[in-house]
Structure formats: C-alpha cells, structure tokens
Short mmCIF file of C-alpha atoms in Angstrom, two decimals:
data_model
loop_
_atom_site.label_atom_id
_atom_site.label_comp_id
_atom_site.label_asym_id
_atom_site.label_seq_id
_atom_site.Cartn_x
_atom_site.Cartn_y
_atom_site.Cartn_z
CA MET A 1 -6.84 2.43 5.18
CA ALA A 2 -10.24 0.95 4.62
CA VAL A 3 -11.13 -2.61 3.40
CA LEU A 4 -9.84 -2.40 -0.25
CA SER A 5 -10.79 -5.43 -2.18
CA LYS A 6 -11.96 -9.04 -1.94
CA PRO A 7 -9.81 -11.84 -1.03
CA VAL A 8 -8.32 -13.74 -3.91
CA ALA A 9 -7.50 -17.37 -4.30
CA GLU A 10 -4.36 -19.08 -3.15
CA PRO A 11 -1.65 -19.27 -5.85
CA LYS A 12 -1.46 -22.77 -7.31
CA PHE A 13 2.10 -23.14 -6.12
CA GLY A 14 4.32 -21.48 -3.48
CA PHE A 15 7.68 -20.07 -4.50
CA ALA A 16 8.74 -21.39 -7.82
CA PRO A 17 11.97 -21.08 -9.81
CA ILE A 18 12.39 -17.77 -11.57
CA PRO A 19 14.77 -17.25 -14.45
CA VAL A 20 18.06 -15.75 -13.03
CA ILE A 21 20.31 -13.87 -15.49
CA ASP A 22 23.87 -12.90 -14.94
CA ILE A 23 24.18 -9.96 -17.19
CA SER A 24 27.92 -9.82 -16.70
CA ASP A 25 28.02 -12.79 -19.02
CA PRO A 26 27.45 -11.85 -22.74
CA GLU A 27 26.31 -15.39 -23.24
CA SER A 28 23.27 -14.86 -21.09
CA LYS A 29 21.61 -13.23 -24.17
CA HIS A 30 19.99 -16.48 -25.16
CA ALA A 31 18.57 -17.19 -21.62
CA LEU A 32 17.16 -13.61 -21.55
CA VAL A 33 15.32 -14.38 -24.77
CA LYS A 34 13.92 -17.50 -23.37
CA ALA A 35 12.99 -15.90 -20.07
CA CYS A 36 11.08 -13.28 -21.95
CA GLU A 37 9.26 -15.92 -24.13
CA ASP A 38 8.42 -18.20 -21.36
CA PHE A 39 7.72 -16.00 -18.36
CA GLY A 40 7.94 -12.41 -19.50
CA PHE A 41 9.88 -11.92 -16.22
CA PHE A 42 13.35 -12.52 -14.87
CA LYS A 43 15.83 -11.63 -12.15
CA VAL A 44 19.23 -9.92 -12.85
CA ILE A 45 22.35 -10.60 -10.85
CA ASN A 46 25.82 -9.21 -11.16
CA HIS A 47 24.32 -5.91 -12.30
CA GLY A 48 26.90 -3.63 -10.89
CA ILE A 49 24.61 -1.14 -9.26
CA SER A 50 25.75 0.12 -5.79
CA SER A 51 24.14 -1.56 -2.90
CA GLU A 52 24.92 1.56 -0.84
CA LEU A 53 23.13 3.82 -3.39
CA VAL A 54 20.11 1.49 -3.16
CA SER A 55 19.99 1.55 0.66
CA VAL A 56 20.20 5.27 0.72
CA LEU A 57 17.24 5.72 -1.67
CA GLU A 58 15.12 3.08 0.28
CA HIS A 59 16.04 4.91 3.62
CA GLU A 60 14.79 8.16 2.15
CA ALA A 61 11.72 6.46 0.83
CA VAL A 62 10.88 4.94 4.24
CA GLU A 63 11.43 8.54 5.77
CA PHE A 64 8.86 9.84 3.31
CA PHE A 65 6.37 7.14 3.99
CA SER A 66 6.77 7.55 7.76
CA LEU A 67 5.48 11.28 7.49
CA PRO A 68 2.03 11.82 8.81
CA LYS A 69 -0.61 11.28 6.08
CA SER A 70 -1.65 15.00 6.39
CA GLU A 71 1.84 16.04 5.29
CA LYS A 72 2.19 13.56 2.45
CA THR A 73 -1.19 14.57 0.97
CA HIS A 74 0.34 18.03 0.43
CA VAL A 75 2.10 16.44 -2.59
CA ALA A 76 -0.91 14.44 -3.86
CA GLY A 77 -1.34 14.85 -7.51
CA TYR A 78 -2.04 13.15 -10.89
CA PRO A 79 -0.41 11.53 -12.64
CA PHE A 80 2.68 12.48 -10.56
CA GLY A 81 2.70 12.95 -6.75
CA TYR A 82 1.56 11.00 -3.64
CA GLY A 83 -1.35 8.53 -3.71
CA ASN A 84 -3.05 6.37 -1.06
CA SER A 85 -5.32 3.30 -1.70
CA LYS A 86 -6.70 4.80 -5.10
CA ILE A 87 -4.76 3.50 -8.02
CA GLY A 88 -5.49 5.59 -11.04
CA ARG A 89 -8.93 7.23 -11.70
CA ASN A 90 -11.09 4.16 -12.80
CA GLY A 91 -11.98 2.61 -9.44
CA ASP A 92 -8.91 0.29 -8.72
CA VAL A 93 -7.85 0.34 -5.10
CA GLY A 94 -5.13 -1.51 -3.10
CA TRP A 95 -3.40 -1.81 0.32
CA VAL A 96 -0.71 0.57 -0.85
CA GLU A 97 0.54 4.14 -0.72
CA TYR A 98 2.92 5.48 -3.42
CA LEU A 99 4.89 8.30 -4.88
CA LEU A 100 4.97 8.48 -8.59
CA MET A 101 7.59 10.80 -10.28
CA ASN A 102 8.95 11.64 -13.71
CA ALA A 103 12.20 9.62 -14.22
CA ASN A 104 13.82 12.24 -16.36
CA LEU A 105 15.01 14.36 -13.41
CA ASP A 106 17.11 16.60 -15.66
CA SER A 107 13.82 18.06 -17.02
CA GLY A 108 13.24 20.03 -13.81
CA SER A 109 10.46 17.59 -12.67
CA ASN A 110 9.31 16.71 -8.99
CA PRO A 111 9.81 20.33 -7.67
CA PHE A 112 7.72 19.40 -4.61
CA LEU A 113 10.34 17.20 -3.13
CA PRO A 114 12.72 19.86 -1.48
CA GLY A 115 9.87 21.45 0.44
CA LEU A 116 8.74 18.15 2.10
CA LEU A 117 11.65 15.91 3.04
CA LYS A 118 14.06 16.25 5.97
CA ASN A 119 17.09 15.59 3.70
CA PRO A 120 15.82 16.78 0.16
CA GLU A 121 19.32 17.02 -1.45
CA THR A 122 20.12 13.51 -0.17
CA PHE A 123 16.92 12.11 -1.75
CA ARG A 124 17.18 14.10 -4.91
CA ASN A 125 20.79 13.07 -5.57
CA ALA A 126 20.21 9.37 -4.69
CA LEU A 127 17.07 9.27 -6.91
CA LYS A 128 18.95 10.94 -9.84
CA GLU A 129 21.91 8.50 -9.37
CA TYR A 130 19.63 5.52 -9.06
CA THR A 131 17.52 6.43 -12.16
CA LYS A 132 20.69 7.00 -14.20
CA SER A 133 22.19 3.62 -13.04
CA VAL A 134 18.93 1.72 -13.72
CA ARG A 135 18.43 3.31 -17.09
CA LYS A 136 21.95 2.27 -18.10
CA MET A 137 21.38 -1.36 -16.85
CA THR A 138 18.11 -1.43 -18.64
CA CYS A 139 19.75 -0.37 -21.98
CA GLU A 140 22.41 -3.07 -21.50
CA VAL A 141 19.79 -5.71 -20.93
CA LEU A 142 17.74 -4.51 -24.00
CA GLU A 143 20.91 -4.62 -26.10
CA MET A 144 21.63 -8.24 -24.80
CA ILE A 145 18.03 -9.12 -25.73
CA THR A 146 18.66 -7.57 -29.22
CA ASP A 147 21.71 -9.69 -29.52
CA GLY A 148 19.84 -12.78 -28.63
CA LEU A 149 17.17 -12.09 -31.17
CA GLY A 150 19.81 -11.50 -33.94
CA ILE A 151 18.60 -7.91 -34.51
CA LYS A 152 20.97 -5.29 -35.95
CA PRO A 153 21.84 -2.71 -34.95
CA ARG A 154 22.03 -3.84 -31.25
CA ASN A 155 20.64 -0.55 -29.94
CA THR A 156 17.45 -1.02 -31.82
CA LEU A 157 15.47 -1.45 -28.46
CA SER A 158 17.78 0.60 -26.21
CA ASN A 159 17.44 3.57 -28.31
CA LEU A 160 13.79 3.76 -27.52
CA VAL A 161 14.37 4.34 -23.82
CA SER A 162 17.64 6.11 -23.76
CA ASP A 163 16.74 9.51 -25.26
CA GLN A 164 16.34 12.41 -23.01
CA ASN A 165 12.66 12.83 -24.22
CA THR A 166 11.60 9.35 -23.26
CA ASP A 167 8.57 9.15 -21.12
CA SER A 168 10.00 7.08 -18.28
CA ILE A 169 8.41 6.94 -14.72
CA PHE A 170 9.81 6.21 -11.32
CA ARG A 171 7.56 4.77 -8.63
CA LEU A 172 7.97 4.00 -4.84
CA ASN A 173 5.36 1.71 -3.39
CA HIS A 174 4.78 1.19 0.37
CA TYR A 175 2.62 -1.78 1.47
CA PRO A 176 2.13 -1.25 5.28
CA PRO A 177 1.36 -4.35 7.47
CA CYS A 178 -2.27 -5.20 6.94
CA PRO A 179 -4.35 -5.58 10.08
CA LEU A 180 -7.16 -7.25 8.04
CA ILE A 181 -4.95 -10.39 7.97
CA ASN A 182 -5.25 -12.56 11.16
CA LYS A 183 -1.69 -13.45 12.16
CA LYS A 184 -2.90 -16.50 13.89
CA THR A 185 -5.53 -17.95 11.84
CA ASN A 186 -4.22 -16.38 8.51
CA ALA A 187 -7.87 -15.63 7.67
CA GLY A 188 -8.20 -13.11 4.82
CA LYS A 189 -4.55 -13.51 4.10
CA ASN A 190 -4.87 -12.57 0.42
CA VAL A 191 -5.72 -8.96 0.73
CA ILE A 192 -4.66 -7.23 -2.58
CA GLY A 193 -1.95 -4.76 -2.21
CA PHE A 194 -1.77 -3.92 -5.99
CA GLY A 195 -4.27 -5.51 -8.35
CA GLU A 196 -3.27 -7.77 -11.28
CA HIS A 197 -2.13 -5.97 -14.37
CA THR A 198 0.45 -5.60 -17.02
CA ASP A 199 2.85 -2.83 -17.51
CA PRO A 200 2.23 -0.65 -20.65
CA GLN A 201 5.78 0.43 -21.20
CA ILE A 202 8.52 -1.38 -22.93
CA ILE A 203 10.15 -2.98 -19.82
CA SER A 204 10.05 -2.29 -16.03
CA VAL A 205 12.70 -2.70 -13.32
CA LEU A 206 11.70 -3.61 -9.93
CA ARG A 207 13.78 -3.66 -6.66
CA SER A 208 12.21 -4.29 -3.28
CA ASN A 209 13.15 -4.88 0.50
CA ASN A 210 13.16 -8.40 1.86
CA THR A 211 9.28 -8.54 2.28
CA SER A 212 7.67 -10.79 -0.27
CA GLY A 213 4.33 -10.23 -1.84
CA LEU A 214 4.95 -10.09 -5.63
CA GLN A 215 3.26 -12.76 -7.69
CA ILE A 216 3.29 -13.34 -11.53
CA ASN A 217 0.83 -15.12 -13.58
CA LEU A 218 2.06 -18.17 -15.67
CA ILE A 219 0.96 -19.07 -19.19
CA ASP A 220 -1.18 -21.94 -17.67
CA GLY A 221 -3.12 -19.25 -15.62
CA SER A 222 -1.64 -20.09 -12.25
CA TRP A 223 -0.05 -17.66 -9.95
CA ILE A 224 3.40 -18.15 -8.31
CA SER A 225 5.04 -16.10 -5.58
CA VAL A 226 8.32 -14.44 -6.29
CA PRO A 227 10.92 -14.85 -3.46
CA SER A 228 12.21 -11.40 -2.24
CA ASP A 229 15.78 -10.49 -3.01
CA HIS A 230 16.88 -7.02 -2.03
CA SER A 231 20.22 -7.37 -3.72
CA SER A 232 18.79 -8.24 -7.21
CA PHE A 233 16.69 -6.60 -9.69
CA PHE A 234 13.50 -8.01 -11.41
CA PHE A 235 12.53 -7.25 -14.94
CA ASN A 236 8.83 -7.23 -16.36
CA VAL A 237 8.28 -7.38 -20.18
CA GLY A 238 5.77 -4.64 -21.00
CA ASP A 239 2.87 -4.46 -23.48
CA SER A 240 5.06 -2.32 -25.95
CA LEU A 241 7.81 -4.86 -25.96
CA GLN A 242 5.26 -7.59 -26.70
CA VAL A 243 4.04 -5.59 -29.66
CA LEU A 244 7.62 -4.83 -30.92
CA THR A 245 8.33 -8.58 -30.88
CA ASN A 246 4.94 -9.34 -32.39
CA GLY A 247 3.79 -11.43 -29.46
CA ARG A 248 6.97 -13.56 -29.21
CA PHE A 249 7.65 -11.97 -25.76
CA LYS A 250 4.69 -11.91 -23.38
CA SER A 251 3.74 -8.91 -21.14
CA VAL A 252 3.67 -10.44 -17.70
CA ARG A 253 0.51 -10.12 -15.65
CA HIS A 254 1.57 -9.49 -11.99
CA ARG A 255 0.12 -8.40 -8.52
CA VAL A 256 1.14 -7.81 -5.05
CA LEU A 257 -0.56 -9.30 -1.92
CA ALA A 258 -0.53 -7.49 1.45
CA ASN A 259 1.56 -8.80 4.32
CA SER A 260 0.33 -9.02 7.95
CA ARG A 261 3.62 -8.47 9.68
CA LYS A 262 6.01 -6.41 7.56
CA SER A 263 6.17 -3.47 5.36
CA ARG A 264 7.12 -4.02 1.67
CA VAL A 265 8.90 -1.00 0.04
CA SER A 266 9.49 -1.35 -3.83
CA MET A 267 10.93 0.95 -6.31
CA ILE A 268 10.10 0.60 -9.98
CA TYR A 269 11.59 2.25 -13.06
CA PHE A 270 9.21 2.06 -15.90
CA ALA A 271 11.18 2.44 -19.27
CA GLY A 272 9.01 4.13 -21.83
CA PRO A 273 9.72 5.60 -25.19
CA SER A 274 8.98 9.25 -26.37
CA LEU A 275 5.27 10.28 -26.52
CA THR A 276 5.59 10.46 -30.32
CA GLN A 277 7.40 7.19 -30.78
CA ARG A 278 5.43 4.73 -33.05
CA ILE A 279 5.15 1.13 -31.74
CA ALA A 280 4.61 -1.75 -34.15
CA PRO A 281 6.19 -5.14 -34.67
CA LEU A 282 9.65 -4.97 -35.90
CA THR A 283 9.95 -5.88 -39.49
CA CYS A 284 13.11 -7.85 -39.00
CA LEU A 285 11.03 -10.22 -36.90
CA ILE A 286 8.37 -10.97 -39.38
CA ASP A 287 8.62 -12.49 -42.87
CA ASN A 288 5.77 -10.56 -44.37
CA GLU A 289 3.17 -7.98 -43.53
CA ASP A 290 0.36 -10.56 -43.07
CA GLU A 291 2.07 -11.90 -39.97
CA ARG A 292 1.83 -8.65 -38.16
CA LEU A 293 -0.38 -9.16 -35.01
CA TYR A 294 -0.77 -5.60 -33.95
CA GLU A 295 -1.85 -2.29 -35.46
CA GLU A 296 0.71 0.52 -35.23
CA PHE A 297 0.15 3.14 -32.50
CA THR A 298 2.07 5.97 -30.90
CA TRP A 299 3.11 5.63 -27.23
CA SER A 300 0.97 8.66 -26.48
CA GLU A 301 -2.10 6.86 -27.95
CA TYR A 302 -1.50 3.63 -25.94
CA LYS A 303 -0.49 5.36 -22.72
CA ASN A 304 -3.83 7.41 -22.90
CA SER A 305 -5.72 4.19 -23.63
CA ALA A 306 -3.99 2.51 -20.60
CA TYR A 307 -4.69 5.32 -18.29
CA ASN A 308 -8.29 5.15 -19.14
CA SER A 309 -8.76 1.42 -18.41
CA ARG A 310 -9.06 -0.67 -15.30
CA LEU A 311 -5.84 -2.41 -14.08
CA SER A 312 -7.04 -5.88 -14.95
CA ASP A 313 -8.07 -4.90 -18.52
CA ASN A 314 -6.50 -6.49 -21.58
CA ARG A 315 -5.15 -3.26 -22.81
CA LEU A 316 -3.68 -4.51 -26.04
CA GLN A 317 -7.00 -6.09 -27.22
CA GLN A 318 -8.15 -3.04 -29.13
CA PHE A 319 -4.81 -2.92 -30.97
CA VAL A 320 -4.85 -6.51 -32.31
CA ARG A 321 -4.94 -6.42 -35.99
CA LYS A 322 -8.16 -7.30 -37.53
CA ASN A 323 -8.81 -9.83 -40.20
CA ILE A 324 -5.75 -11.79 -40.00
#
C-alpha cells in the first residue's frame, strides 16, 4: 500500500466510557434512547449470538485477506467485491482492504465466493447464518428503541430493515499493520485506515477482533477511542435514523486509525431499507408539520447522493428543510 493520507490530530482523550447496553433486559430501552441521543453509538452485550459462529466467519475472512493480491483482485468490483486502498469513486483512500457484499444472501448474490475460497461452503454458510443472526438482533434493538420512544406499533422501525427486499450490506474490512508508523518513536502514528464519515443507512452493527483503532466524534467535536471487545457488538446510528427521529438521534461520525503492530479485522452489517422506501421524520415524534427538519426522500435517492459524495461530506445537508 502507498502513503494514503495526511496524519491527523490526536484525539482529545484516550479511551472513554462508551454506553453499554444489556439487550437481555427490556428496561434497557431507556438507556438505548439516551445513547442514541448523546452518542449515536453504543455497545451491546448479552446479545445471544454464538461466539463460535463469529470465530468461524473471522477465520474465513482472515483466510481470504491472506490470499495474494493478484487473486483477490479477481473479485474486485463496484459496488460489490474486493477493494484495496480506494474507498468509493470520489478520491477517498485509506490503509484498508475490504470485501463488500449484498447482505441478502437468499437473493443469489455474491456468486464469486465459491470460485475463490479454500472452503467456500464454510464461508457461505457462516456468512448466511451470521447475517441472519445480526439482522434478528438489529430488529430487536430497533424495537427496544421504539419502545423507549413510546412509538406504536413497536415494529415501526424494525419493519424497515426486516423485509427480504431491504438494501442491506455486509462489509469485511482488513487493516494490515502499517509500516508508516514508527514503532519506537510513534512518529506518524495517526495514519488513516478509514476516513471520518457517517453511515447513510438506518443503523450499522460492527464487530471486530481485539485490535483497537475505531474512534467516534463527540458532540463537542473531540475524538475518543473505542476500546476493542471481540465478544460484543457496536451500533452506529445512521443518517436515515437521524431523519426518522427528526434529529433527536445523531448519526455518529467515526473513523479508524491504522495500527503499527497488529491487523484489525472488522465486520459490519449496514441495515438499510428497500430502495423505494420513503424516509421522513415520523409524524408521531413531531407535534406539527412546521417542526419537520428534513425533506422526504427515498432510500434510493439518498443512497445515490451518498455514493456521489466524499466520505467526510455532510450528506444530509442538502435534505435539510428550507425556510423553517
């Protein structure tokens, strides 16, 4: 990999407390809402997803990223497939390689996998079971959030991401040890692995190995590092959920910094609605039309706008309601 980006400033703090939500407790619904309001980010424990399943998928991911680059590039593509350094088509780069796939595996997507991997069926089965389990957990979390907001019916949000036609995405990221970072002097230690951005979908679910690097941006503008925890899942509020809650929840800006010694492997499930789904502030959360902060749009319209922007752009800005 070549030099990818300029060094960035140190986060104002080191590791800081992150909201931890026990989703086995129904009363956590209030803590979920507060975490979405204050951070746009939280860690989930007691989630019920098999650690063995997660380990199998991570092992298969490591096997894939260990292949020679010449083999991995056989499955390069856009928007789905393998990518290296370049993130999207608008000039963003990072110290990262990745595999981006359609999360709706029942639709016959990702046909390239069997021809490339040593154990294609192991990978495919693990991926299918993982996305199924994470989608179920995501729906449970969204229903708890709905309960916490006092919205009826409680599947108002989960229905948006549970249909078979939803436009959900699964991403595997690999951040190799970065030789640009001097292990002794720590010079250049803030090489960007994945640049700062928000996720355009409704909500995203992240799981990584025990290598740190993820940072989130707080309301005061400071960056804090998120301690790694391979046994838990981390949720990001997305742009679409910010709109649905009329700005009550904040889409969290986040980034990943490269590591000098260890590889970071992460897997992210992006829960998106169907392409034709209309996104607008929920009427039950506003008293009158004048309070609505955003114009209505379809997920397809917003997705296309996001794909044509830079990572760090404020993608929601053009959809802010005028003359309010």
